[in-house]
Short mmCIF file of C-alpha atoms in Angstrom, two decimals:
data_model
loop_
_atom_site.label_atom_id
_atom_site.label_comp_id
_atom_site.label_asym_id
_atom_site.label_seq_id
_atom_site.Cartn_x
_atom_site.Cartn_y
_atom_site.Cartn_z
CA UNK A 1 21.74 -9.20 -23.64
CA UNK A 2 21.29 -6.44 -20.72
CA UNK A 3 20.00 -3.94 -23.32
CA UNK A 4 17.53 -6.88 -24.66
CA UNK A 5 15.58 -7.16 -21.07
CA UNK A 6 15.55 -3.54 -20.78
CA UNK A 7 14.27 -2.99 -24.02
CA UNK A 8 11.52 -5.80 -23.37
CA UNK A 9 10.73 -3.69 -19.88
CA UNK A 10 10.43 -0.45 -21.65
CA UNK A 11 7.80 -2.14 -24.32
CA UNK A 12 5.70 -3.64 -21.13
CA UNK A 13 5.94 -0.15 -19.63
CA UNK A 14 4.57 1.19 -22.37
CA UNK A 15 1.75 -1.55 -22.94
CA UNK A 16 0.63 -1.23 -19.27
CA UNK A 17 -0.19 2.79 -20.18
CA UNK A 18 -2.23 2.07 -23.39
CA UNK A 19 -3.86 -0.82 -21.53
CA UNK A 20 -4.74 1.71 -19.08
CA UNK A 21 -3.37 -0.58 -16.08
CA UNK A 22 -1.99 1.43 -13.84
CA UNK A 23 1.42 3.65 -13.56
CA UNK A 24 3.96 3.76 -16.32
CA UNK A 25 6.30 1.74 -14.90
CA UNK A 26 7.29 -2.52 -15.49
CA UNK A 27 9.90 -4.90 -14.52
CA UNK A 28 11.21 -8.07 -15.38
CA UNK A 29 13.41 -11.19 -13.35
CA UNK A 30 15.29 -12.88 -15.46
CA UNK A 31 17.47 -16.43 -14.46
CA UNK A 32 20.24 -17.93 -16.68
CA UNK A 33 19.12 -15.91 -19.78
CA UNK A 34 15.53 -16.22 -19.90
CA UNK A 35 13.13 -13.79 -18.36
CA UNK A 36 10.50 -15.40 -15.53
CA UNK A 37 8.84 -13.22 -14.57
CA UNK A 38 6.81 -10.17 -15.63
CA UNK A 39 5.18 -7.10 -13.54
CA UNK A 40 3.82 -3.94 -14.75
CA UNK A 41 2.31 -1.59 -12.11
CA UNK A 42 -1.28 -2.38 -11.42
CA UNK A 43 -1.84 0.11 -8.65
CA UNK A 44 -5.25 1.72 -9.43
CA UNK A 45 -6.56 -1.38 -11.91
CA UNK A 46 -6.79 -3.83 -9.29
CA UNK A 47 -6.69 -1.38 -6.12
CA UNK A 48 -3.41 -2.76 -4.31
CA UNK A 49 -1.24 0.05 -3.40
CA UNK A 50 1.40 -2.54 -3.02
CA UNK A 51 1.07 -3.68 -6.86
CA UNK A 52 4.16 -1.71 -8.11
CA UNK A 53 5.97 -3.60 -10.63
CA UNK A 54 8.87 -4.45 -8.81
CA UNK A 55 6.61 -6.39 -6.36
CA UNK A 56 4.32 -7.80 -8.69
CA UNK A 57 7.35 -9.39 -11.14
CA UNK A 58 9.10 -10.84 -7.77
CA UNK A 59 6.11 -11.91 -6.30
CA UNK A 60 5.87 -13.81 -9.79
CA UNK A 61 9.49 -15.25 -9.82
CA UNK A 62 9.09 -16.52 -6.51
CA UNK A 63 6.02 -18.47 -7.52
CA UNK A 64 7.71 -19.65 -10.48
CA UNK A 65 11.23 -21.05 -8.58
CA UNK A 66 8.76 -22.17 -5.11
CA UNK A 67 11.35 -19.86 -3.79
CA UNK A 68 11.14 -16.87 -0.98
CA UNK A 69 14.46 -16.11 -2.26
CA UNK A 70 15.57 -14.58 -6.19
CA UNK A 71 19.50 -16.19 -5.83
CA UNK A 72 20.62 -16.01 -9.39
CA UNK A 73 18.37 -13.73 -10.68
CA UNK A 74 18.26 -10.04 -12.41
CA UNK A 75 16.03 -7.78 -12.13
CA UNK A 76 15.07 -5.49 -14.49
CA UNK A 77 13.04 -2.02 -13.78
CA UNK A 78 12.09 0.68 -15.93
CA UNK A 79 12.76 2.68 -13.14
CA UNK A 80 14.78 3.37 -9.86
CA UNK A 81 12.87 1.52 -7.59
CA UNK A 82 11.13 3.13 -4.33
CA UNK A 83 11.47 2.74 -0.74
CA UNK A 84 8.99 -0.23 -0.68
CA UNK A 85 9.94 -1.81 -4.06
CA UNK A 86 13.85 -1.52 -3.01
CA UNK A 87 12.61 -3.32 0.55
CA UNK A 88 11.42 -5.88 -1.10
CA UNK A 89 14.61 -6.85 -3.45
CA UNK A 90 16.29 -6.48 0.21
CA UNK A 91 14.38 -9.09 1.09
CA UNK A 92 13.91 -11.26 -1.93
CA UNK A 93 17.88 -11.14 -2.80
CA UNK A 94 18.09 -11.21 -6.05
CA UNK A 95 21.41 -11.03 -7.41
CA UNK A 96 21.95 -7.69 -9.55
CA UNK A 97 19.46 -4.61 -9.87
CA UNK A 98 18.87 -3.17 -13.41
CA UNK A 99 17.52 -0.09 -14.05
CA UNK A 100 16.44 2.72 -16.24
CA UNK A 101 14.82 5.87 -16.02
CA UNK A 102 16.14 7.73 -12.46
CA UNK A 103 14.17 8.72 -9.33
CA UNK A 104 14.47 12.36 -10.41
CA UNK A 105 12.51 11.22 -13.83
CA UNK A 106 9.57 9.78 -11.76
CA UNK A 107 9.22 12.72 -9.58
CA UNK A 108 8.97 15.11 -12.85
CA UNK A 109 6.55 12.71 -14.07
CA UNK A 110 4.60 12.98 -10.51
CA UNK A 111 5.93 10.50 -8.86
CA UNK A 112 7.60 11.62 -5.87
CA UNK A 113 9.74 8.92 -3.51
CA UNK A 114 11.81 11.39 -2.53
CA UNK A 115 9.08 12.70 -0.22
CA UNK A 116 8.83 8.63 1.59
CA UNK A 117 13.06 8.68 1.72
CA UNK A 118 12.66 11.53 3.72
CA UNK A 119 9.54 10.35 5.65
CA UNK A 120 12.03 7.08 6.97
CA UNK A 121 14.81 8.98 7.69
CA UNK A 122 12.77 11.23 9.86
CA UNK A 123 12.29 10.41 13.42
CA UNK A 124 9.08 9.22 14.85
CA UNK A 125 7.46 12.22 16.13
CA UNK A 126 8.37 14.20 12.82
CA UNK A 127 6.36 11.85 10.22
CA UNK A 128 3.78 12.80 8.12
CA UNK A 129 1.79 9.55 8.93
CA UNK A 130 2.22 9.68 13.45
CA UNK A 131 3.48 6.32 14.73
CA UNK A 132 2.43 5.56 17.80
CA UNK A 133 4.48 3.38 20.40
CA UNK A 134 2.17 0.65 22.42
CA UNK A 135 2.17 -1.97 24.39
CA UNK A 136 5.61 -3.02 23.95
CA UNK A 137 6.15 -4.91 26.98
CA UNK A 138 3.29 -6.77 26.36
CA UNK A 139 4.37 -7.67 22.49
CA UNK A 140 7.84 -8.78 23.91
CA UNK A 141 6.38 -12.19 24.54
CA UNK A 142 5.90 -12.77 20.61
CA UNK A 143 9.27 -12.84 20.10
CA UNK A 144 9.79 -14.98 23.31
CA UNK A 145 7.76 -17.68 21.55
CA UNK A 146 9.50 -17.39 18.57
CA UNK A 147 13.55 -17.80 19.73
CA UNK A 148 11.83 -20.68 21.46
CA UNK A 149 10.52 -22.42 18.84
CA UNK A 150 12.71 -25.65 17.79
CA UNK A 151 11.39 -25.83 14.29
CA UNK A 152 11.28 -22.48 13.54
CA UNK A 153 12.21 -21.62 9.20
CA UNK A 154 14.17 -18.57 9.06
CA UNK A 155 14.47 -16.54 6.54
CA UNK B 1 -9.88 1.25 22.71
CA UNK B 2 -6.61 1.05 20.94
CA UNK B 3 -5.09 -1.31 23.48
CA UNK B 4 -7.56 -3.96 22.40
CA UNK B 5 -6.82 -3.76 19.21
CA UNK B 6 -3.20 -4.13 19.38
CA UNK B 7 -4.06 -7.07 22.15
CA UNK B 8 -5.95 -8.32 18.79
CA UNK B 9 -2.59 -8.30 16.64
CA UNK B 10 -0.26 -10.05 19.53
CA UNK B 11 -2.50 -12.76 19.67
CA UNK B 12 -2.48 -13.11 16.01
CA UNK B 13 1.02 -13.07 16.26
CA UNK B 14 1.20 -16.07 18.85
CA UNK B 15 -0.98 -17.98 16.70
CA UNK B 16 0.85 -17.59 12.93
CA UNK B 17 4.53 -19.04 15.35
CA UNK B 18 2.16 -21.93 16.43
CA UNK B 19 0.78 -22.81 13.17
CA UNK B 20 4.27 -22.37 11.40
CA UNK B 21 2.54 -20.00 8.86
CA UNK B 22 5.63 -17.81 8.98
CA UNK B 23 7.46 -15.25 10.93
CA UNK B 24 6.74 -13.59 14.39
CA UNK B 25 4.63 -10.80 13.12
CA UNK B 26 0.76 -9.53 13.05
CA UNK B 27 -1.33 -6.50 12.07
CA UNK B 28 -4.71 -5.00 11.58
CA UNK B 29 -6.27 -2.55 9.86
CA UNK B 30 -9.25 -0.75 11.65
CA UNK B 31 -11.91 1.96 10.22
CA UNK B 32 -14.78 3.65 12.59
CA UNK B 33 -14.12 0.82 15.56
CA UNK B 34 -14.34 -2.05 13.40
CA UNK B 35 -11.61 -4.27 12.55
CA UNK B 36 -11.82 -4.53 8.46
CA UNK B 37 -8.25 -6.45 7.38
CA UNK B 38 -6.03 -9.16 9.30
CA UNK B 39 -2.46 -9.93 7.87
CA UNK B 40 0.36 -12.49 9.71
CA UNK B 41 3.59 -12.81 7.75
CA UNK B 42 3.71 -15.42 5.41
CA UNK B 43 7.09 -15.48 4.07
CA UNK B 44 7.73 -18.85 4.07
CA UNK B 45 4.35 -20.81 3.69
CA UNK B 46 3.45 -19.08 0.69
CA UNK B 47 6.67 -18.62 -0.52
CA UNK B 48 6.19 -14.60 -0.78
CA UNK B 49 9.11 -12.37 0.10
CA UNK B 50 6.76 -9.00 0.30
CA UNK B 51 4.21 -11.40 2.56
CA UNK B 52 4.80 -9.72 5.93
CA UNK B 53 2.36 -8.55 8.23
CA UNK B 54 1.71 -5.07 7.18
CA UNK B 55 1.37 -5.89 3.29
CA UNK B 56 -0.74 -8.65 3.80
CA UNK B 57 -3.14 -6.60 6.10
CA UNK B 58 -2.89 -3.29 3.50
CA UNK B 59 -3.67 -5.07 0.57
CA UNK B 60 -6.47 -6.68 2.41
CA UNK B 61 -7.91 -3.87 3.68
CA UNK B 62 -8.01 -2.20 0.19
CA UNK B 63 -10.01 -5.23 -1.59
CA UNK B 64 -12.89 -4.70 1.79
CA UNK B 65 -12.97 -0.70 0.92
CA UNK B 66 -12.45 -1.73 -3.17
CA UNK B 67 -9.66 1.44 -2.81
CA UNK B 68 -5.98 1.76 -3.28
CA UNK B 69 -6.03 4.51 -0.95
CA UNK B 70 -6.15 3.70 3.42
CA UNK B 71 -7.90 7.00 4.19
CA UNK B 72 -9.48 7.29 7.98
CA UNK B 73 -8.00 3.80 9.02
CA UNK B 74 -5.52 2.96 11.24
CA UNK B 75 -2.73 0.67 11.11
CA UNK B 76 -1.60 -1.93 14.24
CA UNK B 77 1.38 -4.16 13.54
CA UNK B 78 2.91 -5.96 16.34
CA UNK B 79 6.41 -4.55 15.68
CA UNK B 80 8.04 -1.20 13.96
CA UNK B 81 7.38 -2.04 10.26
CA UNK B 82 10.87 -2.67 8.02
CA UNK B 83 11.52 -0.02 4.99
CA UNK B 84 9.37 -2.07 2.50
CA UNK B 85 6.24 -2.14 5.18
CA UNK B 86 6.70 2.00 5.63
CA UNK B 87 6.78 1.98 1.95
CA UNK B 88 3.61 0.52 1.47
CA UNK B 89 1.84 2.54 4.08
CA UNK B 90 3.56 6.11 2.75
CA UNK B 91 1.28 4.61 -0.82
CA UNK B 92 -1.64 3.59 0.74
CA UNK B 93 -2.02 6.63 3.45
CA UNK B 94 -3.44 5.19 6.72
CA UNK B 95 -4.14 8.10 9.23
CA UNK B 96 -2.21 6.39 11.87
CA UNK B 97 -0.03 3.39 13.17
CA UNK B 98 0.50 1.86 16.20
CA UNK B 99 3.42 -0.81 16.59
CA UNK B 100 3.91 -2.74 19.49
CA UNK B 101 7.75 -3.88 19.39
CA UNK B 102 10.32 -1.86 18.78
CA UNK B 103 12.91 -2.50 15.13
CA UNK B 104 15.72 -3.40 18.15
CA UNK B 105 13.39 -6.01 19.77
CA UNK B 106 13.19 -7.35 16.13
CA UNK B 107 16.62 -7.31 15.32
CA UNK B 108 17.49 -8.96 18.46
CA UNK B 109 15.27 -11.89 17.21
CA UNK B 110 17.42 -12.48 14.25
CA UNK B 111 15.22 -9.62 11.96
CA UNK B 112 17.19 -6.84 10.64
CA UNK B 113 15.59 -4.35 9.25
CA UNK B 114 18.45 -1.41 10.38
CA UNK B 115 20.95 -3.25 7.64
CA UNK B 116 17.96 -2.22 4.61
CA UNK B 117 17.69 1.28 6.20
CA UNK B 118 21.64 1.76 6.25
CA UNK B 119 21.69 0.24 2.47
CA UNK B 120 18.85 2.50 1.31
CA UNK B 121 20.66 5.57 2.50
CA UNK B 122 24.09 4.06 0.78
CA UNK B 123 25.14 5.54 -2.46
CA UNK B 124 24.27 2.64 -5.76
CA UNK B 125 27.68 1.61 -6.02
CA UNK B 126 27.84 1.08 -2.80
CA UNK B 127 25.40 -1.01 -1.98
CA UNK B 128 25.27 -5.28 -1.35
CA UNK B 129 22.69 -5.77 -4.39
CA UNK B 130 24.64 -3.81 -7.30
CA UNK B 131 22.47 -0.94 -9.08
CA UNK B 132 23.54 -0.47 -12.69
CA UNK B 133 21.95 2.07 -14.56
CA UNK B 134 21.00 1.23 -17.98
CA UNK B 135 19.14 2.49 -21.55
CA UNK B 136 17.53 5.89 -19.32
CA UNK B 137 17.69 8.07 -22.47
CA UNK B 138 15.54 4.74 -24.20
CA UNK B 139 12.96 4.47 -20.96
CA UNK B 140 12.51 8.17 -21.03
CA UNK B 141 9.79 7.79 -23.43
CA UNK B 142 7.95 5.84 -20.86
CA UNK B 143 7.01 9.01 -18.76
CA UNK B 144 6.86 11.47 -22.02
CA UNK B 145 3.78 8.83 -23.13
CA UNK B 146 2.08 8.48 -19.37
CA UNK B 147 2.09 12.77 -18.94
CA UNK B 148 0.28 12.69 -22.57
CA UNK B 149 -2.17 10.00 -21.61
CA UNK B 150 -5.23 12.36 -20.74
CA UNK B 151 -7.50 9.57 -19.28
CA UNK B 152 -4.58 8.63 -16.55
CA UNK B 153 -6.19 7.77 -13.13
CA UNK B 154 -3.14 9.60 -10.52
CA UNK B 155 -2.19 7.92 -7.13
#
């Protein structure tokens, strides 16, 4: 049944490539045997940097359940998910992670996350991209507000 | 200069906790002076996992430049962005970012990011969400067809 979603990943994968769509990469969320979601990596069609197919199948699912949350669900990827992509199932919480080809076959294919692991366990001051510290005292009172709000929804 | 703008994003902030339109969090993206994306989280109005601040103002931002890429912008977010929110912005390339509150300010508030950082660094098997490897030898021919492609657009 595993093998069946994977298989069905692999063929989107493929699709999204001839289709000329973006990366070479798709993903599928599946719930109590049926798949509900699809994403293929969109990147450079519709100019998102954020449209990897991790995000764009679970942004999908949690349309599809009026969810912010995947409880019960699979996901299937075609690949080891990156930094952002494995974020977002952090957040999402779906219940198992499938996948297929390894980080070390992206990077040979030109995809390198290896360089952004390495970017976020570097400190501050050693990052490609500088991040700047600022007005931090003043922020504080954001999350003031917040812990004070009675009818707050967490999540 | 950059104090205004990050002024900009707290008040944001304050104003997506009054409306209820999700969690404590705000960010902008600016080019040349000019303020060209807003984003609030959005978690739980629109039922979007990957809705927080920083995506929401990224993917923004790239529809008013029609890019995928950030280049010459900076990013403000009102508080140290989580794994999936440095993911995005290692893929779309900002010059800069400036956060306000610090990830221990946010985890204080009940947000916490360091338990996605520890679980990223984790080994698969040891991680909360199980990874399971599966069909790689099958997906392989995913990447073999995208390095043929000669018409691929890179990112």
């Amino acid at each position: 049944m595993s093998d069946e979603f994977m298989r069905q990943a692999i063929e989107l994968a493929l699709d999204n490539i001839r289709r000329g769509k973006g990366g070479p990469f798709a993903a599928l969320v599946v719930r109590d045997g049926r798949v509900i979601a699809r994403g293929t990596n969109l990147v450079t069609s519709i100019h998102d940097p954020t449209a990897h197919a991790e995000i764009v199948a679970i942004r999908e699912a949690c349309r599809a359940l009026d969810d912010f949350q995947l409880s019960g669900c699979d996901l299937y990827t075609t690949c080891e998910p990156c930094p952002m992509c494995m974020g977002a199932i952090y957040w999402a919480r779906p219940a198992r992670v499938f996948f297929a080809c390894a980080s070390q076959d992206a990077a040979a294919a030109g995809f390198d996350d290896s360089f952004i692991y390495d970017q976020l366990r570097a400190p501050h001051e050693r990052r490609r991209i500088p991040m700047i510290p600022l007005l931090r005292q003043d922020a504080l009172r954001i999350f003031a507000e917040w812990e004070a709000k009675p009818d707050k929804i967490k999540y």
